[in-house]
mmCIF file of C-alpha atoms in Angstrom:
data_model
loop_
_atom_site.group_PDB
_atom_site.id
_atom_site.type_symbol
_atom_site.label_atom_id
_atom_site.label_comp_id
_atom_site.label_asym_id
_atom_site.label_seq_id
_atom_site.Cartn_x
_atom_site.Cartn_y
_atom_site.Cartn_z
ATOM 1 C CA MET A 1 0.210 0.320 0.135
ATOM 2 C CA MET A 2 2.807 2.346 0.903
ATOM 3 C CA ALA A 3 4.203 2.360 -3.069
ATOM 4 C CA SER A 4 0.871 2.995 -4.304
ATOM 5 C CA LEU A 5 0.743 6.035 -1.812
ATOM 6 C CA ASP A 6 4.006 7.231 -2.907
ATOM 7 C CA ALA A 7 3.411 7.324 -6.671
ATOM 8 C CA LEU A 8 0.233 8.736 -6.117
ATOM 9 C CA GLU A 9 2.008 11.939 -4.646
ATOM 10 C CA ARG A 10 4.499 12.362 -7.415
ATOM 11 C CA VAL A 11 2.000 13.227 -9.589
ATOM 12 C CA PRO A 12 1.030 16.861 -9.912
ATOM 13 C CA PRO A 13 -2.158 18.322 -9.608
ATOM 14 C CA GLN A 14 -3.888 18.535 -13.051
ATOM 15 C CA ALA A 15 -7.093 19.396 -14.533
ATOM 16 C CA ILE A 16 -6.891 18.077 -18.125
ATOM 17 C CA GLU A 17 -10.410 19.273 -19.063
ATOM 18 C CA ALA A 18 -9.844 22.958 -17.460
ATOM 19 C CA GLU A 19 -6.639 22.846 -19.542
ATOM 20 C CA GLN A 20 -8.903 21.755 -22.925
ATOM 21 C CA ALA A 21 -11.551 24.450 -22.532
ATOM 22 C CA VAL A 22 -8.542 27.354 -21.885
ATOM 23 C CA LEU A 23 -7.003 26.243 -24.939
ATOM 24 C CA GLY A 24 -10.283 25.710 -26.787
ATOM 25 C CA ALA A 25 -11.197 28.903 -26.115
ATOM 26 C CA MET A 26 -7.931 30.805 -26.988
ATOM 27 C CA LEU A 27 -8.089 28.846 -30.968
ATOM 28 C CA LEU A 28 -12.288 30.401 -30.517
ATOM 29 C CA GLU A 29 -11.820 34.238 -29.328
ATOM 30 C CA ARG A 30 -8.880 36.644 -29.449
ATOM 31 C CA GLU A 31 -10.307 38.134 -26.208
ATOM 32 C CA ALA A 32 -9.272 34.619 -24.492
ATOM 33 C CA ILE A 33 -5.880 34.509 -25.703
ATOM 34 C CA VAL A 34 -5.330 38.173 -23.646
ATOM 35 C CA LYS A 35 -7.089 36.990 -20.281
ATOM 36 C CA ALA A 36 -5.524 33.546 -20.181
ATOM 37 C CA GLU A 37 -2.269 35.099 -20.836
ATOM 38 C CA GLU A 38 -2.909 37.186 -18.086
ATOM 39 C CA LEU A 39 -2.957 33.742 -15.904
ATOM 40 C CA LEU A 40 -1.133 31.211 -17.232
ATOM 41 C CA THR A 41 2.383 30.406 -18.789
ATOM 42 C CA ALA A 42 3.079 27.182 -20.754
ATOM 43 C CA GLU A 43 4.663 25.447 -17.622
ATOM 44 C CA MET A 44 1.509 25.530 -15.769
ATOM 45 C CA PHE A 45 0.111 22.771 -18.204
ATOM 46 C CA TYR A 46 0.012 19.147 -17.251
ATOM 47 C CA ARG A 47 0.212 17.944 -20.879
ATOM 48 C CA GLU A 48 3.650 18.534 -22.723
ATOM 49 C CA ALA A 49 0.929 18.631 -25.721
ATOM 50 C CA HIS A 50 -1.005 21.679 -24.055
ATOM 51 C CA ARG A 51 2.246 23.367 -23.277
ATOM 52 C CA VAL A 52 3.196 23.018 -26.754
ATOM 53 C CA LEU A 53 -0.221 24.425 -28.006
ATOM 54 C CA PHE A 54 -0.447 27.097 -25.775
ATOM 55 C CA SER A 55 2.976 28.698 -27.036
ATOM 56 C CA ALA A 56 2.006 28.211 -30.608
ATOM 57 C CA ILE A 57 -1.310 30.356 -29.973
ATOM 58 C CA LEU A 58 0.545 32.919 -28.258
ATOM 59 C CA GLY A 59 3.029 32.904 -30.552
ATOM 60 C CA LEU A 60 0.780 33.648 -33.201
ATOM 61 C CA TYR A 61 -0.951 36.579 -31.082
ATOM 62 C CA ARG A 62 2.423 38.234 -30.119
ATOM 63 C CA GLN A 63 3.131 38.250 -33.770
ATOM 64 C CA ARG A 64 -0.405 39.801 -34.430
ATOM 65 C CA GLU A 65 -1.540 36.909 -36.515
ATOM 66 C CA PRO A 66 -4.289 35.100 -35.982
ATOM 67 C CA ALA A 67 -4.628 32.424 -33.802
ATOM 68 C CA ASP A 68 -7.390 30.025 -35.292
ATOM 69 C CA LEU A 69 -7.459 26.004 -36.131
ATOM 70 C CA TYR A 70 -6.231 26.794 -39.327
ATOM 71 C CA THR A 71 -2.803 28.903 -38.835
ATOM 72 C CA VAL A 72 -2.204 27.228 -35.528
ATOM 73 C CA GLY A 73 -2.336 23.973 -37.125
ATOM 74 C CA ASN A 74 -0.117 25.023 -39.880
ATOM 75 C CA LEU A 75 2.588 26.413 -37.421
ATOM 76 C CA LEU A 76 2.339 23.106 -35.745
ATOM 77 C CA ASN A 77 2.848 21.461 -38.765
ATOM 78 C CA ARG A 78 5.620 23.427 -39.906
ATOM 79 C CA ARG A 79 7.242 22.777 -36.545
ATOM 80 C CA GLU A 80 6.410 19.239 -36.725
ATOM 81 C CA GLN A 81 4.868 19.238 -33.408
ATOM 82 C CA LEU A 82 1.124 18.930 -35.072
ATOM 83 C CA PRO A 83 1.851 15.063 -33.742
ATOM 84 C CA VAL A 84 2.431 16.218 -30.649
ATOM 85 C CA VAL A 85 -0.629 17.383 -29.937
ATOM 86 C CA GLY A 86 -2.695 15.110 -31.251
ATOM 87 C CA GLY A 87 -3.258 16.050 -34.665
ATOM 88 C CA THR A 88 -5.880 18.484 -36.235
ATOM 89 C CA LEU A 89 -8.171 16.012 -34.735
ATOM 90 C CA TYR A 90 -8.059 17.095 -31.159
ATOM 91 C CA LEU A 91 -7.259 20.612 -32.020
ATOM 92 C CA THR A 92 -11.150 20.470 -33.549
ATOM 93 C CA THR A 93 -12.558 18.360 -30.587
ATOM 94 C CA ILE A 94 -11.218 20.887 -28.061
ATOM 95 C CA MET A 95 -12.825 23.757 -30.066
ATOM 96 C CA GLU A 96 -15.970 21.909 -30.419
ATOM 97 C CA ASN A 97 -15.959 21.143 -26.571
ATOM 98 C CA THR A 98 -15.334 24.321 -25.411
ATOM 99 C CA ILE A 99 -17.092 27.716 -24.305
ATOM 100 C CA ALA A 100 -15.002 30.948 -24.899
ATOM 101 C CA ALA A 101 -16.726 32.777 -22.186
ATOM 102 C CA GLY A 102 -15.365 30.481 -19.656
ATOM 103 C CA VAL A 103 -11.597 31.075 -20.234
ATOM 104 C CA THR A 104 -11.183 33.161 -16.492
ATOM 105 C CA HIS A 105 -12.805 30.688 -14.850
ATOM 106 C CA TYR A 106 -10.741 27.591 -16.233
ATOM 107 C CA ALA A 107 -7.489 29.439 -16.247
ATOM 108 C CA ARG A 108 -7.703 30.001 -12.672
#
C-alpha cells in the first residue's frame, strides 16, 4: 500500500478538462488569449501537448497573427509538432467542446 501512495504523491495536480477548455477558448476568441496570457504560463499545463499548443497560440498572438484552428495547425505542422498535440482532430475536438466565455474560470 505504501508504494502506491508514494506513486500518487508524485503526480502533480492536474485538470485536463480545464486545460482543454482554456485552449479551446483561445482558439475561438482573441479575448480569451488575452485573459489566458494574464493568468497562465506554458509550464502550468500538465500535458506536454497542451504546453506546446499554448505556446503556439501565444506566439501567433504576439506576432499579431490570427490564432485559429487553421493558423495554429499550420504552425505546428511546419514545426513538426502537430502529432505531439494530437493532430488536427484533437484541435478540432477541444474547440468543439469549449465555451469561450469560461476561459477565466478554467484558467484559474
